């Protein structure tokens, strides 16, 4: 048993003692006691509580591993996420105004990954437990859309027919205009018999689409997403912003960031979350490493009305960033890279004549590194917006404009 004072929160939302000991479900300033194993103090007995401690609103908090910070007040979480951005900027010698946090409401996550496993009595469906492979049922989840929670019995049936005896399925469920879009990984090999059973399950559940290891096995309705004026049908399991509210905030920030630019490069474009709205006022060249996502973007653009020209290019921007000469025809660039950031592309932008970069990031540290490259080349970092699509987690997203 050890007794420690929690000094700060780590990136995952766990409390940290002065010596780096992790203390899950504890807040800065609290004095706690508990057993220690593998650098983690748990379970926690709170001896002195922090004033920011609140009663977690979800009945599953503590056993479910999906949320890390429901025991902290909303005001504390917002301040902590703003501070995380400011600290990341300061580490690179940057300073900027960090605006208020825009938090997506409860029950707004339109995409979630459920675990599903066969059991002797049927199947278990839910989220993994805290620091555990156990699957916790979450009928009262306050994070995701109710339509996703209601899919649990159907996912149990998917597990019953398609899961092996030893492993858990990874079921990515996305709410679309046509209904639930389900992509399953980790199951039995797909043969004719399994395909027939899965088609039956999808039909009974009313899924818009059911895919197995990326291959569609049943499509009852197009699992389309409305992106600006376009309807886009992403490939199975494709990346999508976590909430409609968060996506709207990010799109607004990118639109404002590129300003009146007439020609825009959308880098790490995905299925067009920014390219298609930007095409309402500008010609856009969308670059993305996944050809299937670009095909979905292109089809959505061709089926929409009132959009300017959108061209696409499948390209790995980590290995082959757009070079200064290729960027010469653009007035602005939009960037939304994965967590690793866009260091190579930032260096090419810094050496180009592009005057404006509208940047979106899910990692303040890699954003600050890339922004510092641009600032050293003459760009100025404007105000940073913090957009929280991952309520009650340590995840931080941001958007900012950099202009020469």
XYZ file of C-alpha atoms in Angstrom:
404
model
C 0.000 0.000 0.000
C 1.153 3.521 -0.778
C -0.164 6.965 0.056
C 0.596 9.704 -2.505
C -0.533 13.150 -3.598
C -1.622 13.486 -7.226
C 0.325 16.282 -8.917
C -1.172 16.418 -12.414
C -3.069 14.538 -15.117
C -1.296 12.540 -17.802
C -2.235 12.516 -21.473
C -4.642 9.601 -20.962
C -6.449 11.355 -18.115
C -4.867 9.330 -15.308
C -3.534 11.113 -12.260
C 0.241 11.212 -11.868
C 2.234 11.402 -8.632
C 5.521 13.319 -8.445
C 7.511 10.176 -9.216
C 5.393 9.305 -12.262
C 3.221 6.721 -10.519
C -0.097 6.446 -12.403
C -3.267 6.863 -10.364
C -6.419 6.189 -12.421
C -9.617 8.007 -11.416
C -7.770 10.613 -9.340
C -7.444 14.380 -9.806
C -4.619 16.849 -9.109
C -4.367 17.812 -5.442
C -5.963 14.633 -4.137
C -4.269 12.460 -1.535
C -4.941 8.818 -2.260
C -3.990 5.395 -0.962
C -3.939 1.964 -2.581
C -1.894 -1.030 -3.717
C 0.709 -0.552 -6.444
C 1.481 -2.951 -9.279
C 3.345 -2.292 -12.527
C 3.571 1.441 -11.859
C -0.178 1.857 -11.239
C -1.916 2.601 -7.942
C -5.340 0.939 -8.031
C -7.939 0.627 -6.709
C -7.879 4.112 -5.230
C -9.034 5.190 -1.784
C -9.371 8.998 -1.705
C -8.167 10.481 1.576
C -8.390 14.148 0.495
C -10.688 14.957 -2.428
C -10.137 17.678 -4.999
C -12.801 20.421 -5.222
C -13.286 19.480 -8.906
C -14.412 15.946 -7.988
C -18.012 15.237 -9.043
C -20.322 12.251 -9.063
C -19.851 10.446 -12.421
C -23.094 10.735 -14.439
C -22.833 7.330 -16.155
C -23.760 4.142 -14.254
C -20.978 2.232 -16.045
C -18.117 4.573 -15.143
C -15.361 2.830 -13.245
C -15.940 -0.611 -14.765
C -16.206 0.423 -18.447
C -12.928 1.583 -19.966
C -14.519 3.958 -22.465
C -14.356 7.172 -20.394
C -11.469 8.364 -18.231
C -12.668 11.588 -16.636
C -16.356 11.543 -15.716
C -15.341 12.168 -12.114
C -14.043 15.656 -13.010
C -16.188 18.768 -13.390
C -16.825 20.124 -16.893
C -15.071 23.369 -16.000
C -11.963 21.542 -14.826
C -11.836 19.404 -17.979
C -12.176 22.405 -20.282
C -9.407 24.282 -18.459
C -7.163 21.203 -18.509
C -7.589 20.706 -22.260
C -6.838 24.387 -22.956
C -3.743 24.116 -20.775
C -2.633 20.994 -22.667
C -2.693 22.969 -25.906
C -0.884 25.958 -24.371
C 1.806 23.677 -22.909
C 2.386 21.966 -26.257
C 2.787 25.343 -27.973
C 5.127 26.646 -25.276
C 7.320 23.548 -25.634
C 8.000 24.665 -29.222
C 8.503 28.314 -28.293
C 5.078 29.328 -29.592
C 2.392 31.466 -28.017
C -1.185 31.983 -29.205
C -4.596 32.773 -27.860
C -6.308 29.515 -26.926
C -10.039 29.928 -27.171
C -12.852 28.361 -25.124
C -13.395 24.629 -25.502
C -16.331 23.597 -27.695
C -17.575 20.322 -26.248
C -19.864 17.884 -28.062
C -22.960 17.061 -25.987
C -23.609 13.714 -24.280
C -24.958 10.881 -26.450
C -23.526 12.477 -29.607
C -20.824 10.025 -30.719
C -22.042 8.692 -34.065
C -19.284 6.101 -34.379
C -18.127 3.560 -31.813
C -16.133 0.336 -31.685
C -17.815 -2.440 -29.722
C -16.219 -5.693 -28.652
C -18.279 -8.861 -29.099
C -17.429 -12.394 -27.974
C -19.207 -15.733 -28.087
C -20.081 -17.213 -24.707
C -21.600 -20.483 -23.564
C -24.939 -18.727 -23.114
C -24.798 -16.682 -26.332
C -22.623 -13.599 -26.699
C -21.266 -10.615 -24.776
C -21.258 -7.148 -26.366
C -19.989 -3.849 -25.020
C -16.769 -1.971 -24.351
C -13.622 -3.382 -22.810
C -13.361 -2.897 -19.072
C -10.893 -0.566 -17.441
C -7.434 -2.137 -17.810
C -9.150 -5.401 -18.690
C -10.054 -7.623 -21.639
C -13.441 -8.254 -20.009
C -16.389 -6.999 -22.064
C -18.700 -4.699 -20.101
C -22.294 -4.262 -21.251
C -23.211 -0.557 -21.472
C -26.998 -0.172 -21.882
C -26.924 3.223 -20.139
C -23.919 4.684 -22.002
C -24.012 8.500 -22.043
C -21.341 8.887 -24.709
C -22.678 7.395 -27.948
C -25.860 7.897 -29.914
C -28.809 5.793 -28.686
C -29.102 4.155 -32.121
C -25.667 2.587 -31.606
C -26.485 1.333 -28.112
C -29.675 -0.227 -29.475
C -27.583 -2.314 -31.910
C -26.108 -4.474 -29.122
C -28.539 -7.415 -29.528
C -27.875 -7.504 -33.282
C -24.110 -7.399 -32.675
C -24.548 -10.312 -30.270
C -26.141 -12.269 -33.093
C -23.230 -11.338 -35.368
C -20.874 -12.717 -32.726
C -22.925 -15.872 -32.326
C -22.577 -16.773 -36.014
C -19.204 -15.218 -36.836
C -16.902 -15.112 -33.818
C -14.317 -17.780 -33.132
C -14.282 -19.462 -29.738
C -11.067 -17.763 -28.659
C -11.164 -14.144 -29.863
C -13.379 -11.064 -29.662
C -14.834 -9.297 -32.662
C -14.094 -5.638 -33.264
C -17.376 -4.116 -34.466
C -17.138 -0.578 -35.817
C -20.652 0.875 -35.904
C -21.363 4.185 -37.629
C -24.668 6.011 -37.873
C -25.421 6.940 -41.489
C -28.363 8.394 -43.377
C -29.376 4.857 -44.339
C -29.060 3.426 -40.849
C -26.225 1.621 -39.098
C -23.053 0.920 -41.071
C -21.260 -2.031 -39.424
C -17.729 -3.263 -40.162
C -16.507 -6.365 -38.333
C -12.936 -7.582 -37.885
C -11.403 -10.513 -36.041
C -13.952 -13.194 -36.911
C -14.071 -16.491 -38.767
C -12.918 -16.692 -42.396
C -15.732 -15.591 -44.692
C -17.146 -18.551 -46.631
C -20.448 -19.097 -48.411
C -22.204 -20.435 -45.318
C -21.094 -17.588 -43.063
C -21.994 -15.062 -45.743
C -25.556 -16.408 -45.882
C -25.906 -16.237 -42.105
C -24.529 -12.683 -41.967
C -26.904 -11.540 -44.704
C -29.759 -12.890 -42.625
C -28.540 -11.120 -39.491
C -28.109 -7.823 -41.342
C -31.580 -8.065 -42.833
C -33.228 -8.873 -39.515
C -31.372 -6.030 -37.783
C -32.045 -3.532 -40.563
C -28.386 -2.582 -40.967
C -27.694 -0.264 -43.877
C -24.492 -2.221 -44.560
C -22.575 -5.070 -42.975
C -18.942 -5.612 -43.943
C -16.617 -8.443 -42.878
C -12.900 -7.626 -42.732
C -13.537 -4.705 -45.080
C -15.633 -6.680 -47.591
C -19.332 -5.731 -47.831
C -21.524 -8.812 -47.385
C -24.910 -7.073 -47.217
C -26.002 -3.605 -48.335
C -29.682 -2.871 -47.767
C -29.389 0.907 -48.196
C -26.475 3.220 -49.043
C -24.746 4.118 -45.739
C -24.325 7.716 -46.909
C -23.007 10.660 -44.943
C -24.092 14.228 -45.682
C -20.959 16.340 -46.209
C -21.841 19.891 -47.176
C -23.991 19.657 -50.314
C -22.796 16.154 -51.134
C -23.841 12.659 -50.078
C -20.807 10.446 -49.616
C -20.791 6.687 -49.068
C -17.479 5.930 -47.314
C -15.762 2.563 -47.657
C -16.353 0.181 -44.714
C -14.667 1.357 -41.523
C -13.474 4.637 -43.054
C -12.488 7.515 -40.782
C -15.302 9.888 -39.840
C -15.311 12.786 -37.394
C -16.671 11.480 -34.109
C -19.679 13.815 -33.771
C -21.716 15.907 -36.165
C -21.298 18.879 -33.815
C -17.521 18.494 -33.774
C -17.336 18.157 -37.543
C -19.424 21.314 -38.013
C -17.089 23.269 -35.717
C -13.985 22.023 -37.526
C -15.453 22.772 -40.960
C -16.329 26.297 -39.855
C -12.777 26.815 -38.581
C -11.231 25.557 -41.827
C -13.547 27.683 -43.955
C -12.589 30.745 -41.955
C -8.952 29.708 -42.097
C -8.662 29.572 -45.884
C -10.663 32.789 -46.190
C -11.335 33.855 -49.752
C -8.776 31.562 -51.368
C -9.889 30.451 -54.840
C -7.591 27.417 -55.115
C -7.070 25.169 -52.079
C -5.060 22.006 -51.473
C -6.808 19.709 -48.992
C -4.072 17.485 -47.587
C -4.966 14.245 -45.747
C -8.420 14.748 -47.234
C -10.110 11.485 -46.209
C -13.634 11.253 -47.648
C -13.921 15.012 -48.094
C -14.976 16.406 -44.715
C -13.271 19.679 -45.654
C -12.784 19.395 -49.434
C -16.488 19.219 -50.225
C -17.615 22.167 -48.059
C -14.648 24.222 -49.323
C -15.693 23.447 -52.913
C -18.751 25.617 -52.423
C -16.435 28.632 -52.882
C -13.086 27.360 -54.188
C -11.475 24.832 -56.497
C -10.029 22.048 -54.356
C -7.341 19.438 -54.932
C -7.869 16.629 -52.400
C -4.860 14.463 -51.559
C -5.181 11.294 -49.470
C -3.302 8.015 -49.142
C -6.421 5.809 -49.217
C -7.703 5.455 -52.785
C -11.068 4.034 -51.641
C -11.813 7.120 -49.555
C -10.872 9.356 -52.485
C -13.213 7.377 -54.763
C -16.045 8.003 -52.290
C -15.166 11.708 -52.183
C -15.129 11.921 -55.985
C -18.467 10.139 -56.336
C -20.015 12.472 -53.775
C -18.713 15.524 -55.599
C -20.004 14.297 -58.968
C -23.456 13.742 -57.520
C -23.702 17.149 -55.848
C -24.917 20.428 -57.289
C -23.355 23.862 -57.024
C -19.801 22.788 -56.231
C -16.666 23.987 -57.938
C -14.136 21.584 -59.382
C -12.636 18.995 -57.034
C -9.697 16.887 -58.200
C -8.223 13.976 -56.274
C -4.804 12.379 -55.919
C -3.920 9.173 -54.063
C -0.586 9.838 -52.395
C 1.246 8.992 -49.185
C 1.975 12.466 -47.817
C 4.314 11.084 -45.166
C 6.644 9.635 -47.795
C 5.819 11.968 -50.687
C 4.566 15.359 -49.500
C 3.418 17.867 -52.106
C 6.577 19.769 -52.973
C 6.903 23.569 -53.263
C 6.628 23.460 -57.048
C 3.443 21.387 -56.859
C 2.000 23.760 -54.259
C 2.664 26.835 -56.388
C -0.845 26.860 -57.897
C -2.612 26.995 -54.519
C -3.390 30.046 -52.429
C -4.177 28.057 -49.289
C -3.847 24.591 -47.823
C -6.033 22.677 -45.381
C -4.348 19.966 -43.304
C -5.904 17.289 -41.085
C -3.190 14.666 -40.512
C -3.292 11.645 -38.181
C -1.779 11.861 -34.693
C 1.767 11.666 -36.066
C 1.280 15.083 -37.649
C 2.561 16.322 -40.980
C 6.218 17.211 -40.460
C 7.379 16.455 -44.016
C 4.421 18.298 -45.524
C 4.923 21.246 -43.180
C 8.516 21.591 -44.363
C 7.369 21.597 -47.984
C 4.695 24.193 -47.187
C 7.281 26.333 -45.408
C 9.433 26.325 -48.545
C 6.475 27.069 -50.850
C 4.654 30.284 -51.723
C 1.362 29.169 -50.181
C 0.180 32.038 -48.023
C -2.322 30.392 -45.680
C -2.607 27.064 -43.876
C -5.800 26.001 -42.077
C -4.680 23.227 -39.739
C -6.693 20.654 -37.815
C -5.035 18.281 -35.369
C -5.880 15.543 -32.872
C -2.463 15.838 -31.199
C -1.342 19.188 -29.735
C 2.295 18.033 -29.576
C 2.635 17.139 -33.254
C 0.615 20.222 -34.220
C 2.965 22.480 -32.260
C 6.005 20.857 -33.872
C 4.602 21.384 -37.373
C 3.385 24.908 -36.590
C 6.857 25.842 -35.370
C 8.253 24.831 -38.778
C 5.811 27.184 -40.501
C 6.370 30.026 -38.034
C 10.138 29.793 -38.585
C 9.442 30.284 -42.306
C 7.428 33.453 -41.788
C 3.936 32.275 -40.929
C 2.056 33.741 -37.980
C -0.015 31.490 -35.751
C -3.492 32.844 -35.087
C -5.912 31.951 -32.321
C -6.282 28.240 -31.597
C -9.748 26.706 -31.232
C -10.120 23.676 -28.972
C -12.838 21.285 -30.114
C -13.705 18.405 -27.806
C -15.462 15.575 -29.661
C -14.224 13.021 -27.130
C -16.063 14.092 -24.009
C -14.763 12.726 -20.694
C -11.470 11.597 -22.258
C -7.919 12.914 -22.422
C -8.235 13.407 -26.192
C -7.777 16.983 -27.456
C -8.516 18.352 -30.946
C -7.775 21.806 -32.254
C -7.943 24.042 -35.310
C -5.840 27.084 -36.165
C -4.954 29.422 -39.013
C -1.362 30.170 -39.981
C -0.732 32.970 -42.476
C 2.366 34.648 -43.809
